[in-house]
Structures are given as structure tokens and as C-alpha cells.
mmCIF file of C-alpha atoms (C1' of nucleotides) in Angstrom:
data_model
loop_
_atom_site.group_PDB
_atom_site.id
_atom_site.type_symbol
_atom_site.label_atom_id
_atom_site.label_comp_id
_atom_site.label_asym_id
_atom_site.label_seq_id
_atom_site.Cartn_x
_atom_site.Cartn_y
_atom_site.Cartn_z
ATOM 1 C CA UNK A 820 -73.486 -69.879 -101.342
ATOM 2 C CA UNK A 821 -73.998 -69.406 -97.631
ATOM 3 C CA UNK A 822 -77.363 -67.666 -97.865
ATOM 4 C CA UNK A 823 -78.838 -70.615 -99.718
ATOM 5 C CA UNK A 824 -77.735 -72.994 -97.009
ATOM 6 C CA UNK A 825 -79.168 -70.684 -94.372
ATOM 7 C CA UNK A 826 -82.470 -70.594 -96.233
ATOM 8 C CA UNK A 827 -82.480 -74.335 -96.720
ATOM 9 C CA UNK A 828 -81.940 -75.001 -93.014
ATOM 10 C CA UNK A 829 -84.695 -72.538 -92.175
ATOM 11 C CA UNK A 830 -87.093 -74.409 -94.446
ATOM 12 C CA UNK A 831 -85.923 -77.758 -93.176
ATOM 13 C CA UNK A 832 -86.791 -76.722 -89.627
ATOM 14 C CA UNK A 833 -90.179 -75.575 -90.918
ATOM 15 C CA UNK A 834 -90.903 -78.990 -92.441
ATOM 16 C CA UNK A 835 -89.695 -80.735 -89.313
ATOM 17 C CA UNK A 836 -92.235 -78.697 -87.374
ATOM 18 C CA UNK A 837 -95.171 -79.283 -89.719
ATOM 19 C CA UNK A 838 -94.354 -82.996 -89.936
ATOM 20 C CA UNK A 839 -94.269 -83.269 -86.169
ATOM 21 C CA UNK A 840 -97.584 -81.467 -85.876
ATOM 22 C CA UNK A 841 -99.206 -83.632 -88.534
ATOM 23 C CA UNK A 842 -98.125 -86.757 -86.660
ATOM 24 C CA UNK A 843 -99.324 -85.490 -83.297
ATOM 25 C CA UNK A 844 -102.634 -84.355 -84.791
ATOM 26 C CA UNK A 845 -103.277 -87.760 -86.351
ATOM 27 C CA UNK A 846 -102.228 -89.705 -83.255
ATOM 28 C CA UNK A 847 -104.741 -87.674 -81.298
ATOM 29 C CA UNK A 848 -107.453 -88.029 -83.911
ATOM 30 C CA UNK A 849 -107.056 -91.800 -83.745
ATOM 31 C CA UNK A 850 -106.933 -91.846 -79.949
ATOM 32 C CA UNK A 851 -103.432 -93.273 -79.880
ATOM 33 C CA UNK A 852 -101.708 -92.461 -76.616
ATOM 34 C CA UNK A 853 -98.156 -92.042 -77.941
ATOM 35 C CA UNK A 854 -95.902 -89.023 -78.240
ATOM 36 C CA UNK A 855 -93.975 -88.255 -81.418
ATOM 37 C CA UNK A 856 -90.775 -89.435 -79.725
ATOM 38 C CA UNK A 857 -92.247 -92.690 -78.473
ATOM 39 C CA UNK A 858 -93.530 -93.314 -81.976
ATOM 40 C CA UNK A 859 -90.041 -92.808 -83.402
ATOM 41 C CA UNK A 860 -88.795 -95.611 -81.153
ATOM 42 C CA UNK A 861 -91.741 -97.890 -81.818
ATOM 43 C CA UNK A 862 -91.423 -97.565 -85.603
ATOM 44 C CA UNK A 863 -88.012 -99.189 -85.409
ATOM 45 C CA UNK A 864 -89.143 -101.896 -83.006
ATOM 46 C CA UNK A 865 -92.098 -102.780 -85.226
ATOM 47 C CA UNK A 866 -89.591 -103.434 -87.986
ATOM 48 C CA UNK A 867 -87.305 -105.488 -85.773
ATOM 49 C CA UNK A 868 -87.236 -105.788 -82.001
ATOM 50 C CA UNK A 869 -84.550 -107.256 -79.788
ATOM 51 C CA UNK A 870 -82.140 -104.449 -80.677
ATOM 52 C CA UNK A 871 -80.337 -102.555 -77.969
ATOM 53 C CA UNK A 872 -80.854 -98.998 -76.774
ATOM 54 C CA UNK A 873 -77.741 -97.652 -78.461
ATOM 55 C CA UNK A 874 -78.858 -99.037 -81.825
ATOM 56 C CA UNK A 875 -82.233 -97.370 -81.425
ATOM 57 C CA UNK A 876 -80.542 -94.143 -80.362
ATOM 58 C CA UNK A 877 -78.379 -94.145 -83.483
ATOM 59 C CA UNK A 878 -81.288 -94.884 -85.796
ATOM 60 C CA UNK A 879 -83.414 -92.105 -84.307
ATOM 61 C CA UNK A 880 -80.572 -89.547 -84.002
ATOM 62 C CA UNK A 881 -81.129 -89.401 -80.271
ATOM 63 C CA UNK A 882 -78.821 -89.474 -77.290
ATOM 64 C CA UNK A 883 -78.481 -92.668 -75.283
ATOM 65 C CA UNK A 884 -79.688 -90.767 -72.211
ATOM 66 C CA UNK A 885 -82.893 -89.911 -74.047
ATOM 67 C CA UNK A 886 -83.313 -93.582 -74.812
ATOM 68 C CA UNK A 887 -83.106 -94.503 -71.143
ATOM 69 C CA UNK A 888 -85.902 -92.043 -70.514
ATOM 70 C CA UNK A 889 -88.057 -93.080 -73.462
ATOM 71 C CA UNK A 890 -87.685 -96.822 -72.880
ATOM 72 C CA UNK A 891 -88.684 -96.239 -69.258
ATOM 73 C CA UNK A 892 -91.804 -94.459 -70.440
ATOM 74 C CA UNK A 893 -92.661 -97.138 -73.005
ATOM 75 C CA UNK A 894 -92.097 -99.823 -70.368
ATOM 76 C CA UNK A 895 -94.452 -98.045 -67.971
ATOM 77 C CA UNK A 896 -97.096 -98.074 -70.699
ATOM 78 C CA UNK A 897 -96.568 -101.790 -71.172
ATOM 79 C CA UNK A 898 -95.420 -101.542 -74.777
ATOM 80 C CA UNK A 899 -91.836 -102.828 -74.488
ATOM 81 C CA UNK A 900 -89.495 -104.561 -72.055
ATOM 82 C CA UNK A 901 -85.747 -104.704 -71.527
ATOM 83 C CA UNK A 902 -83.790 -107.949 -71.594
ATOM 84 C CA UNK A 903 -80.097 -108.099 -70.820
ATOM 85 C CA UNK A 904 -78.111 -109.581 -73.693
ATOM 86 C CA UNK A 905 -76.574 -112.821 -72.322
ATOM 87 C CA UNK A 906 -73.717 -112.637 -74.840
ATOM 88 C CA UNK A 907 -72.763 -109.027 -74.093
ATOM 89 C CA UNK A 908 -74.137 -107.994 -70.760
ATOM 90 C CA UNK A 909 -73.561 -104.302 -71.452
ATOM 91 C CA UNK A 910 -76.518 -104.391 -73.841
ATOM 92 C CA UNK A 911 -80.195 -104.084 -73.040
ATOM 93 C CA UNK A 912 -82.154 -105.654 -75.840
ATOM 94 C CA UNK A 913 -85.598 -104.136 -76.234
ATOM 95 C CA UNK A 914 -88.586 -106.317 -77.103
ATOM 96 C CA UNK A 915 -92.187 -105.518 -77.914
ATOM 97 C CA UNK A 916 -94.899 -106.751 -75.603
ATOM 98 C CA UNK A 917 -98.076 -108.173 -77.120
ATOM 99 C CA UNK A 918 -99.677 -104.778 -76.547
ATOM 100 C CA UNK A 919 -96.728 -103.104 -78.249
ATOM 101 C CA UNK A 920 -97.176 -105.285 -81.324
ATOM 102 C CA UNK A 921 -100.903 -104.647 -81.308
ATOM 103 C CA UNK A 922 -100.299 -100.892 -81.367
ATOM 104 C CA UNK A 923 -98.255 -101.433 -84.507
ATOM 105 C CA UNK A 924 -101.155 -103.016 -86.338
ATOM 106 C CA UNK A 925 -103.141 -99.848 -85.698
ATOM 107 C CA UNK A 926 -100.483 -97.171 -86.070
ATOM 108 C CA UNK A 927 -98.481 -98.409 -89.047
ATOM 109 C CA UNK A 928 -101.406 -98.011 -91.487
ATOM 110 C CA UNK A 929 -102.017 -94.521 -90.123
ATOM 111 C CA UNK A 930 -98.395 -93.579 -90.786
ATOM 112 C CA UNK A 931 -98.479 -95.140 -94.226
ATOM 113 C CA UNK A 932 -101.539 -93.076 -95.071
ATOM 114 C CA UNK A 933 -99.830 -89.866 -93.938
ATOM 115 C CA UNK A 934 -96.793 -90.561 -96.105
ATOM 116 C CA UNK A 935 -99.024 -91.532 -99.008
ATOM 117 C CA UNK A 936 -101.072 -88.343 -98.825
ATOM 118 C CA UNK A 937 -97.940 -86.221 -98.596
ATOM 119 C CA UNK A 938 -96.373 -88.054 -101.537
ATOM 120 C CA UNK A 939 -99.289 -87.218 -103.759
ATOM 121 C CA UNK A 940 -98.445 -83.542 -103.493
ATOM 122 C CA UNK A 941 -94.747 -83.938 -104.265
ATOM 123 C CA UNK A 942 -92.935 -84.024 -107.587
ATOM 124 C CA UNK A 943 -91.130 -87.311 -107.052
ATOM 125 C CA UNK A 944 -88.802 -86.834 -110.023
ATOM 126 C CA UNK A 945 -86.705 -84.580 -107.777
ATOM 127 C CA UNK A 946 -86.328 -87.125 -105.009
ATOM 128 C CA UNK A 947 -82.768 -88.272 -105.758
ATOM 129 C CA UNK A 948 -81.442 -84.750 -106.106
ATOM 130 C CA UNK A 949 -83.010 -83.701 -102.822
ATOM 131 C CA UNK A 950 -81.804 -86.738 -100.898
ATOM 132 C CA UNK A 951 -78.293 -86.045 -102.132
ATOM 133 C CA UNK A 952 -78.607 -82.452 -100.992
ATOM 134 C CA UNK A 953 -79.503 -83.711 -97.521
ATOM 135 C CA UNK A 954 -76.619 -86.186 -97.466
ATOM 136 C CA UNK A 955 -74.149 -83.513 -98.525
ATOM 137 C CA UNK A 956 -75.384 -81.167 -95.839
ATOM 138 C CA UNK A 957 -75.217 -83.905 -93.240
ATOM 139 C CA UNK A 958 -71.635 -84.759 -94.142
ATOM 140 C CA UNK A 959 -70.695 -81.091 -94.135
ATOM 141 C CA UNK A 960 -72.119 -80.399 -90.692
ATOM 142 C CA UNK A 961 -70.468 -83.473 -89.224
ATOM 143 C CA UNK A 962 -67.088 -81.958 -90.191
ATOM 144 C CA UNK A 963 -67.743 -78.447 -88.916
ATOM 145 C CA UNK B 552 -94.418 -92.643 -103.585
ATOM 146 C CA UNK B 553 -94.820 -93.014 -99.861
ATOM 147 C CA UNK B 554 -91.493 -94.743 -99.249
ATOM 148 C CA UNK B 555 -89.613 -91.830 -100.759
ATOM 149 C CA UNK B 556 -91.327 -89.384 -98.462
ATOM 150 C CA UNK B 557 -90.580 -91.627 -95.503
ATOM 151 C CA UNK B 558 -86.919 -91.741 -96.503
ATOM 152 C CA UNK B 559 -86.798 -88.010 -97.071
ATOM 153 C CA UNK B 560 -88.196 -87.258 -93.620
ATOM 154 C CA UNK B 561 -85.735 -89.701 -92.083
ATOM 155 C CA UNK B 562 -82.855 -87.874 -93.755
ATOM 156 C CA UNK B 563 -84.290 -84.498 -92.901
ATOM 157 C CA UNK B 564 -84.286 -85.448 -89.222
ATOM 158 C CA UNK B 565 -80.699 -86.613 -89.631
ATOM 159 C CA UNK B 566 -79.618 -83.241 -91.027
ATOM 160 C CA UNK B 567 -81.523 -81.421 -88.325
ATOM 161 C CA UNK B 568 -79.536 -83.415 -85.780
ATOM 162 C CA UNK B 569 -76.119 -82.877 -87.367
ATOM 163 C CA UNK B 570 -76.842 -79.169 -87.865
ATOM 164 C CA UNK B 571 -77.810 -78.808 -84.233
ATOM 165 C CA UNK B 572 -74.684 -80.606 -83.107
ATOM 166 C CA UNK B 573 -72.467 -78.485 -85.357
ATOM 167 C CA UNK B 574 -73.958 -75.322 -83.880
ATOM 168 C CA UNK B 575 -73.605 -76.516 -80.278
ATOM 169 C CA UNK B 576 -70.035 -77.660 -80.925
ATOM 170 C CA UNK B 577 -69.033 -74.304 -82.360
ATOM 171 C CA UNK B 578 -70.788 -72.293 -79.661
ATOM 172 C CA UNK B 579 -68.834 -74.268 -77.095
ATOM 173 C CA UNK B 580 -65.557 -73.970 -78.988
ATOM 174 C CA UNK B 581 -65.980 -70.188 -79.017
ATOM 175 C CA UNK B 582 -67.012 -70.067 -75.348
ATOM 176 C CA UNK B 583 -70.419 -68.638 -76.180
ATOM 177 C CA UNK B 584 -72.893 -69.382 -73.418
ATOM 178 C CA UNK B 585 -76.018 -69.839 -75.541
ATOM 179 C CA UNK B 586 -78.130 -72.873 -76.295
ATOM 180 C CA UNK B 587 -79.247 -73.713 -79.824
ATOM 181 C CA UNK B 588 -82.748 -72.517 -78.968
ATOM 182 C CA UNK B 589 -81.620 -69.221 -77.470
ATOM 183 C CA UNK B 590 -79.525 -68.669 -80.581
ATOM 184 C CA UNK B 591 -82.582 -69.206 -82.799
ATOM 185 C CA UNK B 592 -84.311 -66.352 -80.979
ATOM 186 C CA UNK B 593 -81.271 -64.086 -80.974
ATOM 187 C CA UNK B 594 -80.688 -64.506 -84.713
ATOM 188 C CA UNK B 595 -84.049 -62.880 -85.380
ATOM 189 C CA UNK B 596 -83.502 -60.118 -82.841
ATOM 190 C CA UNK B 597 -80.102 -59.271 -84.320
ATOM 191 C CA UNK B 598 -81.879 -58.684 -87.610
ATOM 192 C CA UNK B 599 -84.624 -56.579 -86.052
ATOM 193 C CA UNK B 600 -85.591 -56.193 -82.418
ATOM 194 C CA UNK B 601 -88.718 -54.679 -80.933
ATOM 195 C CA UNK B 602 -90.852 -57.509 -82.311
ATOM 196 C CA UNK B 603 -93.266 -59.345 -80.054
ATOM 197 C CA UNK B 604 -93.056 -62.879 -78.705
ATOM 198 C CA UNK B 605 -95.672 -64.263 -81.052
ATOM 199 C CA UNK B 606 -93.796 -62.949 -84.082
ATOM 200 C CA UNK B 607 -90.606 -64.605 -82.851
ATOM 201 C CA UNK B 608 -92.500 -67.812 -82.152
ATOM 202 C CA UNK B 609 -93.873 -67.884 -85.689
ATOM 203 C CA UNK B 610 -90.480 -67.187 -87.262
ATOM 204 C CA UNK B 611 -88.794 -69.930 -85.239
ATOM 205 C CA UNK B 612 -91.628 -72.497 -85.553
ATOM 206 C CA UNK B 613 -91.979 -72.550 -81.793
ATOM 207 C CA UNK B 614 -94.924 -72.416 -79.454
ATOM 208 C CA UNK B 615 -95.722 -69.180 -77.669
ATOM 209 C CA UNK B 616 -95.286 -70.995 -74.343
ATOM 210 C CA UNK B 617 -91.742 -71.886 -75.351
ATOM 211 C CA UNK B 618 -91.142 -68.233 -76.088
ATOM 212 C CA UNK B 619 -92.211 -67.219 -72.590
ATOM 213 C CA UNK B 620 -89.653 -69.662 -71.251
ATOM 214 C CA UNK B 621 -86.852 -68.680 -73.630
ATOM 215 C CA UNK B 622 -87.344 -64.934 -73.237
ATOM 216 C CA UNK B 623 -87.237 -65.433 -69.476
ATOM 217 C CA UNK B 624 -83.930 -67.236 -69.844
ATOM 218 C CA UNK B 625 -82.483 -64.621 -72.191
ATOM 219 C CA UNK B 626 -83.650 -61.883 -69.827
ATOM 220 C CA UNK B 627 -81.942 -63.608 -66.910
ATOM 221 C CA UNK B 628 -78.719 -63.626 -68.918
ATOM 222 C CA UNK B 629 -79.106 -59.932 -69.576
ATOM 223 C CA UNK B 630 -79.381 -60.264 -73.350
ATOM 224 C CA UNK B 631 -82.921 -58.963 -73.953
ATOM 225 C CA UNK B 632 -85.764 -57.190 -72.183
ATOM 226 C CA UNK B 633 -89.528 -57.032 -72.583
ATOM 227 C CA UNK B 634 -91.420 -53.799 -73.193
ATOM 228 C CA UNK B 635 -95.190 -53.627 -73.312
ATOM 229 C CA UNK B 636 -96.420 -52.214 -76.615
ATOM 230 C CA UNK B 637 -98.250 -48.963 -75.739
ATOM 231 C CA UNK B 638 -100.413 -49.225 -78.855
ATOM 232 C CA UNK B 639 -101.535 -52.807 -78.290
ATOM 233 C CA UNK B 640 -100.981 -53.745 -74.692
ATOM 234 C CA UNK B 641 -101.391 -57.452 -75.410
ATOM 235 C CA UNK B 642 -97.948 -57.422 -77.013
ATOM 236 C CA UNK B 643 -94.557 -57.707 -75.348
ATOM 237 C CA UNK B 644 -92.000 -56.192 -77.649
ATOM 238 C CA UNK B 645 -88.559 -57.706 -77.164
ATOM 239 C CA UNK B 646 -85.444 -55.550 -77.362
ATOM 240 C CA UNK B 647 -81.752 -56.372 -77.265
ATOM 241 C CA UNK B 648 -79.661 -55.057 -74.396
ATOM 242 C CA UNK B 649 -76.218 -53.686 -75.154
ATOM 243 C CA UNK B 650 -74.808 -57.076 -74.129
ATOM 244 C CA UNK B 651 -77.267 -58.798 -76.440
ATOM 245 C CA UNK B 652 -76.097 -56.676 -79.378
ATOM 246 C CA UNK B 653 -72.480 -57.320 -78.453
ATOM 247 C CA UNK B 654 -73.071 -61.073 -78.563
ATOM 248 C CA UNK B 655 -74.298 -60.615 -82.101
ATOM 249 C CA UNK B 656 -71.044 -59.073 -83.233
ATOM 250 C CA UNK B 657 -69.285 -62.215 -82.062
ATOM 251 C CA UNK B 658 -71.794 -64.895 -82.986
ATOM 252 C CA UNK B 659 -73.009 -63.743 -86.397
ATOM 253 C CA UNK B 660 -69.589 -64.190 -88.046
ATOM 254 C CA UNK B 661 -69.334 -67.646 -86.494
ATOM 255 C CA UNK B 662 -72.698 -68.606 -87.973
ATOM 256 C CA UNK B 663 -71.798 -67.130 -91.334
ATOM 257 C CA UNK B 664 -68.627 -69.201 -91.364
ATOM 258 C CA UNK B 665 -70.567 -72.387 -90.605
ATOM 259 C CA UNK B 666 -72.996 -71.760 -93.454
ATOM 260 C CA UNK B 667 -70.136 -70.836 -95.760
ATOM 261 C CA UNK B 668 -68.190 -74.016 -95.025
ATOM 262 C CA UNK B 669 -71.290 -76.140 -95.499
ATOM 263 C CA UNK B 670 -72.125 -74.382 -98.757
ATOM 264 C CA UNK B 671 -68.754 -75.258 -100.228
ATOM 265 C CA UNK B 672 -69.661 -78.925 -100.069
ATOM 266 C CA UNK B 673 -73.069 -78.553 -101.704
ATOM 267 C CA UNK B 674 -74.046 -78.569 -105.362
ATOM 268 C CA UNK B 675 -75.908 -75.269 -105.353
ATOM 269 C CA UNK B 676 -77.458 -75.837 -108.770
ATOM 270 C CA UNK B 677 -80.042 -78.023 -107.043
ATOM 271 C CA UNK B 678 -81.059 -75.416 -104.526
ATOM 272 C CA UNK B 679 -84.324 -74.303 -106.125
ATOM 273 C CA UNK B 680 -85.544 -77.833 -106.695
ATOM 274 C CA UNK B 681 -84.805 -78.785 -103.101
ATOM 275 C CA UNK B 682 -86.423 -75.716 -101.598
ATOM 276 C CA UNK B 683 -89.543 -76.439 -103.617
ATOM 277 C CA UNK B 684 -89.520 -80.003 -102.351
ATOM 278 C CA UNK B 685 -89.468 -78.675 -98.792
ATOM 279 C CA UNK B 686 -92.273 -76.205 -99.488
ATOM 280 C CA UNK B 687 -94.427 -78.901 -101.048
ATOM 281 C CA UNK B 688 -93.866 -81.179 -98.080
ATOM 282 C CA UNK B 689 -94.645 -78.393 -95.658
ATOM 283 C CA UNK B 690 -97.906 -77.579 -97.425
ATOM 284 C CA UNK B 691 -98.823 -81.235 -97.554
ATOM 285 C CA UNK B 692 -98.275 -81.843 -93.843
ATOM 286 C CA UNK B 693 -100.225 -78.738 -92.894
ATOM 287 C CA UNK B 694 -103.273 -80.286 -94.611
ATOM 288 C CA UNK B 695 -102.953 -83.768 -93.141
ATOM 289 C "C1'" DT C 480 -52.167 -111.631 -67.884
ATOM 290 C "C1'" DT C 481 -53.112 -107.328 -66.559
ATOM 291 C "C1'" DA C 482 -53.661 -102.481 -67.186
ATOM 292 C "C1'" DT C 483 -56.093 -99.502 -70.223
ATOM 293 C "C1'" DA C 484 -59.468 -98.186 -73.430
ATOM 294 C "C1'" DA C 485 -63.890 -98.539 -75.374
ATOM 295 C "C1'" DT C 486 -68.777 -99.386 -75.112
ATOM 296 C "C1'" DA C 487 -73.707 -99.637 -73.094
ATOM 297 C "C1'" DG C 488 -76.490 -97.901 -69.933
ATOM 298 C "C1'" DT C 489 -78.017 -94.888 -65.840
ATOM 299 C "C1'" DT C 490 -78.502 -90.686 -63.199
ATOM 300 C "C1'" DA C 491 -79.073 -85.826 -62.012
ATOM 301 C "C1'" DA C 492 -79.400 -81.197 -63.253
ATOM 302 C "C1'" DA C 493 -80.452 -77.747 -66.358
ATOM 303 C "C1'" DC C 494 -82.790 -76.796 -70.301
ATOM 304 C "C1'" DC C 495 -86.644 -77.001 -73.917
ATOM 305 C "C1'" DT C 496 -91.511 -78.336 -75.625
ATOM 306 C "C1'" DT C 497 -96.369 -79.173 -75.546
ATOM 307 C "C1'" DT C 498 -100.990 -78.781 -73.902
ATOM 308 C "C1'" DA C 499 -104.669 -76.808 -71.635
ATOM 309 C "C1'" DA C 500 -106.470 -73.555 -68.750
ATOM 310 C "C1'" DC C 501 -106.066 -69.042 -67.518
ATOM 311 C "C1'" DT C 502 -105.769 -63.455 -67.636
ATOM 312 C "C1'" DA C 503 -105.690 -59.300 -70.142
ATOM 313 C "C1'" DT C 504 -106.554 -56.750 -74.056
ATOM 314 C "C1'" DT C 505 -108.416 -55.638 -78.561
ATOM 315 C "C1'" DA C 506 -111.551 -56.509 -82.572
ATOM 316 C "C1'" DT C 507 -116.011 -57.533 -84.349
ATOM 317 C "C1'" DA C 508 -120.799 -58.289 -85.044
ATOM 318 C "C1'" DA C 509 -125.577 -58.034 -83.471
ATOM 319 C "C1'" DT D 1114 -123.113 -50.281 -77.254
ATOM 320 C "C1'" DT D 1115 -122.396 -54.505 -75.614
ATOM 321 C "C1'" DA D 1116 -121.720 -59.365 -75.894
ATOM 322 C "C1'" DT D 1117 -118.653 -62.401 -78.210
ATOM 323 C "C1'" DA D 1118 -114.620 -63.751 -80.497
ATOM 324 C "C1'" DA D 1119 -109.884 -63.408 -81.336
ATOM 325 C "C1'" DT D 1120 -105.182 -62.529 -79.964
ATOM 326 C "C1'" DA D 1121 -100.876 -62.187 -76.833
ATOM 327 C "C1'" DG D 1122 -98.902 -63.823 -73.076
ATOM 328 C "C1'" DT D 1123 -98.376 -66.724 -68.664
ATOM 329 C "C1'" DT D 1124 -98.538 -70.835 -65.868
ATOM 330 C "C1'" DA D 1125 -98.263 -75.630 -64.424
ATOM 331 C "C1'" DA D 1126 -97.647 -80.270 -65.430
ATOM 332 C "C1'" DA D 1127 -95.944 -83.876 -68.083
ATOM 333 C "C1'" DG D 1128 -92.781 -85.124 -71.351
ATOM 334 C "C1'" DG D 1129 -88.214 -84.970 -73.998
ATOM 335 C "C1'" DT D 1130 -83.055 -83.510 -74.530
ATOM 336 C "C1'" DT D 1131 -78.317 -82.642 -73.323
ATOM 337 C "C1'" DT D 1132 -74.206 -82.938 -70.642
ATOM 338 C "C1'" DA D 1133 -71.127 -84.854 -67.554
ATOM 339 C "C1'" DA D 1134 -70.090 -88.041 -64.226
ATOM 340 C "C1'" DC D 1135 -70.812 -92.523 -62.993
ATOM 341 C "C1'" DT D 1136 -71.085 -98.114 -63.039
ATOM 342 C "C1'" DA D 1137 -70.612 -102.363 -65.366
ATOM 343 C "C1'" DT D 1138 -68.877 -105.003 -68.884
ATOM 344 C "C1'" DT D 1139 -66.025 -106.245 -72.819
ATOM 345 C "C1'" DA D 1140 -62.036 -105.472 -76.012
ATOM 346 C "C1'" DT D 1141 -57.272 -104.487 -76.714
ATOM 347 C "C1'" DA D 1142 -52.457 -103.833 -76.242
ATOM 348 C "C1'" DA D 1143 -48.173 -104.046 -73.590
#
DNA sequence: TTATAATAGTTAAACCTTTAACTATTATAA
DNA sequence: TTATAATAGTTAAAGGTTTAACTATTATAA
């Protein structure tokens, strides 16, 4: 029923906002000079660097033009650098600097703690149902 | 468990992105010159105008500074106007213009159709569980 | 092989968000 | 009553997003 979907989206945007604020608040509290968006990029690079901008864009649901901007900003801060892929010269592979890796050792535990604290207030038995709900919505919107 | 929450947030951001794109796509298809953000404001005004900027900000999970910007933009397009509240002169009450109301008669059915189409692909029996999941997450992040 | 299409990235312009400092107004407590 | 706090809104600066047009490179099909 349409009104349920409307309500769900409303609440989804609410969570997106409170999540964002929680992240920003904790970055600040820990004196970490990163924006929410930069962090989104870095999280993926801490898992695996040397991936190109388009891959990062896809993983973070961002536009490739946003990636140009964000990678510029992260480069300026000395956290990452671009390296042209010798096999396919259209690609810029993005690598962490030593400083970029170091940030990870500080920030990843902070993130883990945030997720852990949130998890303790959630009834995890509903996880699968809720993830499916999100997937169904995502597929629906992609076709509309 | 923390990894579930991490996954949920990831998927939530995915849905937020596909929802946004669906809205933008359909606005464009129907030649409606509104951004996603302007639409968020207008949706609330079509329900009830004469509310102040802070109320709109709260309802849309936006900052009051964003509202100043967005109301300026909507005013420029001739869709709304500000009116100082005579009872509490700190407030700007926002009213629809005739053009703003007219937009609603075109855009509201489009939105309703989007929600309706999405709803048809969702198992609505899980709605309550999923809304509660969102509320729990929201409360958790507000405390972190 | 060569023309064409697809892909990765950049740029510029317009738009939106966030933060902090600021003004104006109203509420509250000593 | 008056000083103080709280609330609504604005502003400026820095940052992020979106779109379309663009370049460079690689893949594909005639």
C-alpha cells in the first residue's frame, strides 16, 4: 500500500540523517578531520585500495563527478593518491598514503564502536526481513 | 551484531540513492522544474502551508540554514512567499502562491503513482517490523 | 582495419548542506 | 523588572552533488 511506502521512505530519510549526525559528532569528538563523505570513500580504501574512481563511486552510490571532487580533497589532505592504471589507461587507481592508512587504525575502531552500540538497541531477529524490504524497494525504484 | 547494522546502513543509503534518482527521473519526464530538495519542502506545504521555516526543517530533517536557501529558491520561482508571524515575529510563515498550489495538483498524483508502483513490489506484511527497525536505529544514533 | 560505441575521468555551473557567528525577538528566572 | 537564556532566521565560507559537455582510451562490429 502506497502510504506505507511513503512512511517507510520518510523514516529511512530520518535514519539517514541521524546516522550522518552521529558520525559527524563522533569524528569531531575524536578530533578526526574528515567529512562524512570523505569517510565513506576511506572506508572502502581501508578494505582494499588500488581500485579506480568509478568502482568507489558505485560502492558509495555517488556520481563519478563527486568522486573527482572528493579524491581531489583527500589528495590535498595527503590521505590518498591517484595512479594511472598501466593496463587500462582510462582508470585512475586510488591508493592510500601512509597517513591515509594511519587514519584507518584510528577511525575504524571508532566506527566499529558506533555500529556495536547501535546494534545493542536493535532486535536482530528482524534483520533478514528488513534487508529484504530494502532490496525490494531498491529494485522497485530502479524500474520507476 | 555490528556487522548487520553496518550492512543495513549500507543498504539504506542504497535505497536513498535509488529513491532520489527515481524522483528526479520522473520530475524530468513530466517536465517539472523542481529539485528533489525543493519537492521535499513543497510536499509539506501542499499538506498545510503557513508553517514556519523551522517546522519545515524539522519535518524534512534539514538544517534551518538549508531552509533559508531553499525558501529563497522557491520564492524566486514564484511558488511560495514568506510572511512574518504577527504573534511571534521571530517566525517566517511560508505560504503557497497560486502557482505553488497548481504545481501540487500536477506533482502529487505523480508522487502517489511512484509510491503505488513501488508498493506493488513489496511484501507489506513486514511493514511494521521494518518501521520499528528504523525507529530503533534512529533512537540509537541520536544517543551515540 | 576502421568507424562507432562504450567507459573512465574532468570541468563548469547551478544547486544543496553544514557550521559558526550573527541579529532580532520572545521566554524565563533572579 | 531586568539580565539571561532560548528560539527563529540569515549570512558567509567551505564542502558535496548533479548534469551535461568534454577528452582520452579501450572495446566492438561492419
